[in-house]
Coordinates of C-alpha atoms and ligand atoms in Angstrom, one line a residue:
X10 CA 190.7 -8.6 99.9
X11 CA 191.8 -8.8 96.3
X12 CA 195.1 -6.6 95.3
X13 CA 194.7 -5.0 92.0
X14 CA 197.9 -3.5 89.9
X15 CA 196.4 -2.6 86.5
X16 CA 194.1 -0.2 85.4
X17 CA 192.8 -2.3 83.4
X18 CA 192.0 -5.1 85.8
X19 CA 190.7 -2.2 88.3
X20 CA 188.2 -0.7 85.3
X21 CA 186.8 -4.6 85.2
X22 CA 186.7 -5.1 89.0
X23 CA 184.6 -1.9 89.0
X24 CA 181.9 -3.1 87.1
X25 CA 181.1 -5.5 89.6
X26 CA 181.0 -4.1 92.9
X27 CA 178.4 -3.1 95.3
X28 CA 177.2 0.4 95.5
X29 CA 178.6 2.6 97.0
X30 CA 181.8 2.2 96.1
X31 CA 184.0 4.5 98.4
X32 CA 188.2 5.1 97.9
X33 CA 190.0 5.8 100.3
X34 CA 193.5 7.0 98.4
X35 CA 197.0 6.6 100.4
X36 CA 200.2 6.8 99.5
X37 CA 201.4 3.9 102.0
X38 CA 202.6 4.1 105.5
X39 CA 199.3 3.9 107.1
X40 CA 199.0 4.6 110.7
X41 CA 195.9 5.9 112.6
X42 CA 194.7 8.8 110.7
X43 CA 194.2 6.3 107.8
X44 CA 192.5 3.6 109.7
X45 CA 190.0 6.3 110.7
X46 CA 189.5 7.0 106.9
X47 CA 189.1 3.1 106.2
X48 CA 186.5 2.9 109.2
X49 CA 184.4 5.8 107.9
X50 CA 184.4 4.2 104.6
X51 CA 183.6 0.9 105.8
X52 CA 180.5 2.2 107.9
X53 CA 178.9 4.0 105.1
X54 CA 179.8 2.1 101.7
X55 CA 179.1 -1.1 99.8
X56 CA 182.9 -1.3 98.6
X57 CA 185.4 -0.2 100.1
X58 CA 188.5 0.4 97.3
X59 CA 191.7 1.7 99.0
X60 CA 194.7 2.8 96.7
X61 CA 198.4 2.0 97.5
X62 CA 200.4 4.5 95.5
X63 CA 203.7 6.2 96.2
X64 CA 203.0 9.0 93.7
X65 CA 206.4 10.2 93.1
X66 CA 204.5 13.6 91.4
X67 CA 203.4 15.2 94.5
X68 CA 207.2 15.2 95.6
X69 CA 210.1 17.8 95.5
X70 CA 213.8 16.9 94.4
X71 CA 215.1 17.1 97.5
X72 CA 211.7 15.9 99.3
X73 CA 211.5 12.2 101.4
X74 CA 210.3 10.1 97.9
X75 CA 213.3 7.6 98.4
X76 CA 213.0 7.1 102.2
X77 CA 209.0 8.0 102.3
X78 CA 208.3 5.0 105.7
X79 CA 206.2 2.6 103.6
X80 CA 206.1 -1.0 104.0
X81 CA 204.0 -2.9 102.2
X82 CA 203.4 -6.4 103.8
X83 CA 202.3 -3.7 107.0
X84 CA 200.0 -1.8 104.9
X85 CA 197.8 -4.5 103.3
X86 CA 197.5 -6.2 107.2
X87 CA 196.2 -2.7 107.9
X88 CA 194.0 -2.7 105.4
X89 CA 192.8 -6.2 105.6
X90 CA 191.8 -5.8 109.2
X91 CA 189.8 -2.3 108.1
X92 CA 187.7 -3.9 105.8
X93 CA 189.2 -3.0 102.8
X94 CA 187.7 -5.0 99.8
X95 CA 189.9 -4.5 97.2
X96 CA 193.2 -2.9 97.1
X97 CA 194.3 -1.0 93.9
X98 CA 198.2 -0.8 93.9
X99 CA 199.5 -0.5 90.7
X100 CA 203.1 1.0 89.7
X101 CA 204.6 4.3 88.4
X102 CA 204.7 2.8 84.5
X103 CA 201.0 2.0 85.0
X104 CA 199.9 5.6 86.4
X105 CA 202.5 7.5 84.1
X106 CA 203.2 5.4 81.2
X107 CA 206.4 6.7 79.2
X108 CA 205.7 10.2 77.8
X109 CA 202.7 11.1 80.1
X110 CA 202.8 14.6 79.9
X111 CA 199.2 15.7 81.1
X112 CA 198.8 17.3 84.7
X113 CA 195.9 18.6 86.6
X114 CA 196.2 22.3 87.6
X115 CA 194.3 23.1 90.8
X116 CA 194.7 26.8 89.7
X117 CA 195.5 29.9 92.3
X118 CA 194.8 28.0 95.0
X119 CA 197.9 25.5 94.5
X120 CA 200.0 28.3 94.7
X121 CA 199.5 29.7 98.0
X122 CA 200.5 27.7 101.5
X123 CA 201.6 23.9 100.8
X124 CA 201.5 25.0 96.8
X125 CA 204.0 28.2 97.7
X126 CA 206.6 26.0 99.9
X127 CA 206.4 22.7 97.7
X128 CA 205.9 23.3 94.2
X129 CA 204.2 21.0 92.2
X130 CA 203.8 19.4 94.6
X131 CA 199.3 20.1 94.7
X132 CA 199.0 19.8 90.9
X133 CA 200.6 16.3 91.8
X134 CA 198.2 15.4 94.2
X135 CA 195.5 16.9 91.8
X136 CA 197.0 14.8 89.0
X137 CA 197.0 11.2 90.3
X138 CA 193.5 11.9 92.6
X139 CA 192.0 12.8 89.4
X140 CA 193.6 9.5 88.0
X141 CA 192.8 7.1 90.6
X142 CA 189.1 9.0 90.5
X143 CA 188.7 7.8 86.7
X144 CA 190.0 4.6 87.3
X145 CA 188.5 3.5 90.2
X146 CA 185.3 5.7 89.7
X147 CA 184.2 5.9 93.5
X148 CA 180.8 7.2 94.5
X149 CA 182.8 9.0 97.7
X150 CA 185.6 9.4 98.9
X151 CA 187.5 9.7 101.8
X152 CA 190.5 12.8 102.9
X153 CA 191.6 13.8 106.3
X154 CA 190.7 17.3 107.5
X155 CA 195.2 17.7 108.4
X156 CA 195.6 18.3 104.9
X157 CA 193.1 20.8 104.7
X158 CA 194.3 22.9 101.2
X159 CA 194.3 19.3 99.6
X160 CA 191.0 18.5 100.7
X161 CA 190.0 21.8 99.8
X162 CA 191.5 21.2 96.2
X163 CA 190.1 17.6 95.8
X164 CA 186.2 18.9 96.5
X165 CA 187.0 21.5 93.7
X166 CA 188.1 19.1 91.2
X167 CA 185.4 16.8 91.9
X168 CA 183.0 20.3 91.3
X169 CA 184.9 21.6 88.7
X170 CA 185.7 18.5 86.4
X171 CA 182.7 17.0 87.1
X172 CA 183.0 14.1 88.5
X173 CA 180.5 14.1 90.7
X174 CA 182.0 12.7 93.8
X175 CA 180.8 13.2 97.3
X176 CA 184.1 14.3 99.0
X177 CA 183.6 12.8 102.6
X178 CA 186.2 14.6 105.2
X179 CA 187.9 12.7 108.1
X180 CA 188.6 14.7 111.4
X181 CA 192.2 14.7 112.3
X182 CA 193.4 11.8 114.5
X183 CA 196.0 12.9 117.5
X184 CA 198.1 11.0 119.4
X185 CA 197.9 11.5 123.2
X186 CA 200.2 14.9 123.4
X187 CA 198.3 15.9 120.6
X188 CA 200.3 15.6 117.7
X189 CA 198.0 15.5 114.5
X190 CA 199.1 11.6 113.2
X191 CA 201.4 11.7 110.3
X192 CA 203.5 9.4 108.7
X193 CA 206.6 11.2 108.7
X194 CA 206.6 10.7 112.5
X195 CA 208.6 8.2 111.9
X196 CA 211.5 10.3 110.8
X197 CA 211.1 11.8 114.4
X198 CA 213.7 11.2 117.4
X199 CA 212.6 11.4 120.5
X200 CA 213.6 15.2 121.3
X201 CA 211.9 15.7 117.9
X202 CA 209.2 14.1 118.9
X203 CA 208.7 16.2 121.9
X204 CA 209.5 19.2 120.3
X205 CA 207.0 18.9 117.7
X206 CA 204.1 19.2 120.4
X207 CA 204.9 22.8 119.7
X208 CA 202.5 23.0 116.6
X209 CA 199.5 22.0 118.1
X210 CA 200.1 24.3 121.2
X211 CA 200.8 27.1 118.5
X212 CA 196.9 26.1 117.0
X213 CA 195.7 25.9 120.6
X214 CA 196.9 29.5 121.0
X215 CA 195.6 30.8 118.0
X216 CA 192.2 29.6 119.1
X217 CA 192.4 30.7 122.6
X218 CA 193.1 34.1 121.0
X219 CA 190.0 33.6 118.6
X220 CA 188.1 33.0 121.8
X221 CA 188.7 35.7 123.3
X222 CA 188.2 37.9 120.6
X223 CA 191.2 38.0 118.0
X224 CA 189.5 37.9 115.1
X225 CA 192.7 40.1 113.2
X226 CA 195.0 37.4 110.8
X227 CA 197.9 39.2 111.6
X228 CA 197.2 39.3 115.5
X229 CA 196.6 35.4 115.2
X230 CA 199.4 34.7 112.5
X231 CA 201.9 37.1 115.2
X232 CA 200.5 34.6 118.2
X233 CA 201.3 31.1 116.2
X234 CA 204.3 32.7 115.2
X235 CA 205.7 33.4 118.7
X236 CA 204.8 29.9 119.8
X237 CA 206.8 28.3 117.6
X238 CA 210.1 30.4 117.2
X239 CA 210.1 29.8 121.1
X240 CA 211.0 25.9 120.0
X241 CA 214.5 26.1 119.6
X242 CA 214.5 22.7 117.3
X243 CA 211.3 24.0 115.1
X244 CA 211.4 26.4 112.2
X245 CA 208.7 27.7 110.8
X246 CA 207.6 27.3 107.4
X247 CA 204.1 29.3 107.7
X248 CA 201.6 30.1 109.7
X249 CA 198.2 31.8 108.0
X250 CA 194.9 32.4 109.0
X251 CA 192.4 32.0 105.7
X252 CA 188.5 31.9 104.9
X253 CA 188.0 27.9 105.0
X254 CA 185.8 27.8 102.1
X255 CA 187.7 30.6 99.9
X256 CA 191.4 30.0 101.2
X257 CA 191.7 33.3 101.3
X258 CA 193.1 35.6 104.3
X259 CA 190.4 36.8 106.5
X260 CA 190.2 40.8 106.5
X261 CA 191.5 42.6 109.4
X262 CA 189.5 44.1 111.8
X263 CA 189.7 47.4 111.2
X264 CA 189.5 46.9 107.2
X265 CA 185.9 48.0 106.8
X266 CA 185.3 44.7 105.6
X267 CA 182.3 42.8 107.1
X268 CA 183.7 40.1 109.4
X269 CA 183.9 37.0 107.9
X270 CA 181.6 34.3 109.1
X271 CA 183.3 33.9 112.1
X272 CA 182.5 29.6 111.8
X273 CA 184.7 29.5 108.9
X274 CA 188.3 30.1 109.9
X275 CA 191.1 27.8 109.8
X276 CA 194.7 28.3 111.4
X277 CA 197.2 26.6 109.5
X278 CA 200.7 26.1 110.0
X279 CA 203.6 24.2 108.6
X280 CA 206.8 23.5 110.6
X281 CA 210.0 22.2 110.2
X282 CA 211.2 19.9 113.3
X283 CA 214.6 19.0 112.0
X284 CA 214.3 17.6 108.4
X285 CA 210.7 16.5 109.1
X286 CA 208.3 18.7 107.7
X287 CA 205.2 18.5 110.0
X288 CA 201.8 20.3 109.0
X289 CA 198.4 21.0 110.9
X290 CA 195.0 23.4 111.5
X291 CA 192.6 23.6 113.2
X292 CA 188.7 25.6 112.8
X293 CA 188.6 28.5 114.8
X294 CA 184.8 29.1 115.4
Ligands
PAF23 O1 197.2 12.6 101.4 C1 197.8 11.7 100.8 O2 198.2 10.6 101.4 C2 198.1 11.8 99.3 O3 198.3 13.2 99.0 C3 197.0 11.2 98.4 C4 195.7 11.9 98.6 C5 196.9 9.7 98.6 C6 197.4 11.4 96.9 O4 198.6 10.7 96.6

């Protein structure tokens, strides 16, 4: 596995690796959910290229930048056992040399959900995925289906600034209560820990509802909603029902509307368990 820091070493490595080259970006603190990224890329590409960046862009002022759980000696094993064939880590000088003033705006969709409680915080990801895209220049690459608006964002980016990337999606890995895996688990105590079960059991609810024929995003939103403010340590952030390809809400029932293809629903929500900021979906179809 050969560790690369500069872009200008990375733009040579590229040259000569085997097609296809897939990148699996991280920002460090792997645990499951990213090994099941790694694997996918492993079983499909020539190269496998993970990124190692703490991209201080994509986080608030008073967000977890300084204590984000990343250890790097733990995250190179990780990605040694994976597969990984070359690692591109380089440092905040090298992605945003002095007076780098140029962002990528992911447009009205950055706004709403993640974009409308962190702000910036999606044209950051856009920004350095976009970077590590031209640097690296991957044939796929690989995003897990729990941060669904930034997956959604990255396959418009790829569209709209051509790059011509196949955007591969990873299902969510949970742990055994269920709990979508997550870096910032780490922040969690024990009570937190249980407590945070409630946002999957609010998405459960949501799609039991669906089932049974709650197709309303109010009714749904209302059902997630009372889930969660039943947790006495959880405080809810949002909780939305949205097109999955259009991100936008679904129409109600009685609208007049036609009903949206009922396959393409997602339930998303985004809690506070303490000072850990958890978020999750799931497809109702
Ligand atoms: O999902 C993440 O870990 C980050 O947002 C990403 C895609 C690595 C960009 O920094």
């Amino acid at each position: 596995m050969r560790i690369i820091e500069t872009v200008v070493a990375m733009r040579s490595e590229r040259a000569s690796l085997t097609s296809p080259v897939a990148l699996v970006p991280t920002l460090g603190g792997l645990h499951a959910g990213h090994e099941a990224l790694l694997g996918a890329a492993r079983e499909r590409a020539g190269t496998v290229i993970a990124s190692l960046f703490l991209n201080p862009t994509q986080f608030g002022e008073n967000e977890d930048l300084d204590h984000y759980p990343a250890d790097r000696e733990r995250d190179l094993a990780v990605m040694r056992n994976a597969g990984v064939d070359v690692v591109f880590a380089p440092s905040v000088g090298e992605m945003y040399p002095p007076g780098d003033a140029f962002t990528v705006d992911p447009g009205p969709i950055g706004e709403i959900l993640e974009g409308a409680h962190r702000h910036g915080h999606l044209r950051g990801v856009a920004t350095i995925v976009a970077k590590l895209f031209i640097a690296t220049r991957p044939d796929l690459a690989y995003f897990g289906e729990k941060d669904a608006q930034q997956l959604e964002i990255v396959r418009r980016m790829s569209r709209n600034l051509l790059f011509e990337i196949e955007i591969v999606p990873v299902p969510t890995v949970r742990d055994g209560r269920g709990l979508a895996m997550s870096s910032r688990h780490a922040y969690l105590s024990e009570e937190e820990r249980s407590a945070a079960e409630v946002v999957y059991r609010s998405l459960r609810c949501a799609r039991e509802a669906w089932n049974g024929g709650t197709h309303g995003s109010s009714a749904l939103e209302g059902v997630m909603r009372t889930v969660i403010e039943a947790e006495p340590l959880a405080t809810l952030d949002y909780a939305a029902v949205v097109e999955a390809a259009t991100f936008e809400p679904i129409p109600e029932p009685d609208s007049g509307a036609s009903v949206v293809s009922r396959t393409a629903a997602l339930a998303l929500v985004a809690v506070r368990i303490g000072n850990t900021r958890l978020i999750d979906n799931v497809r109702l179809d």
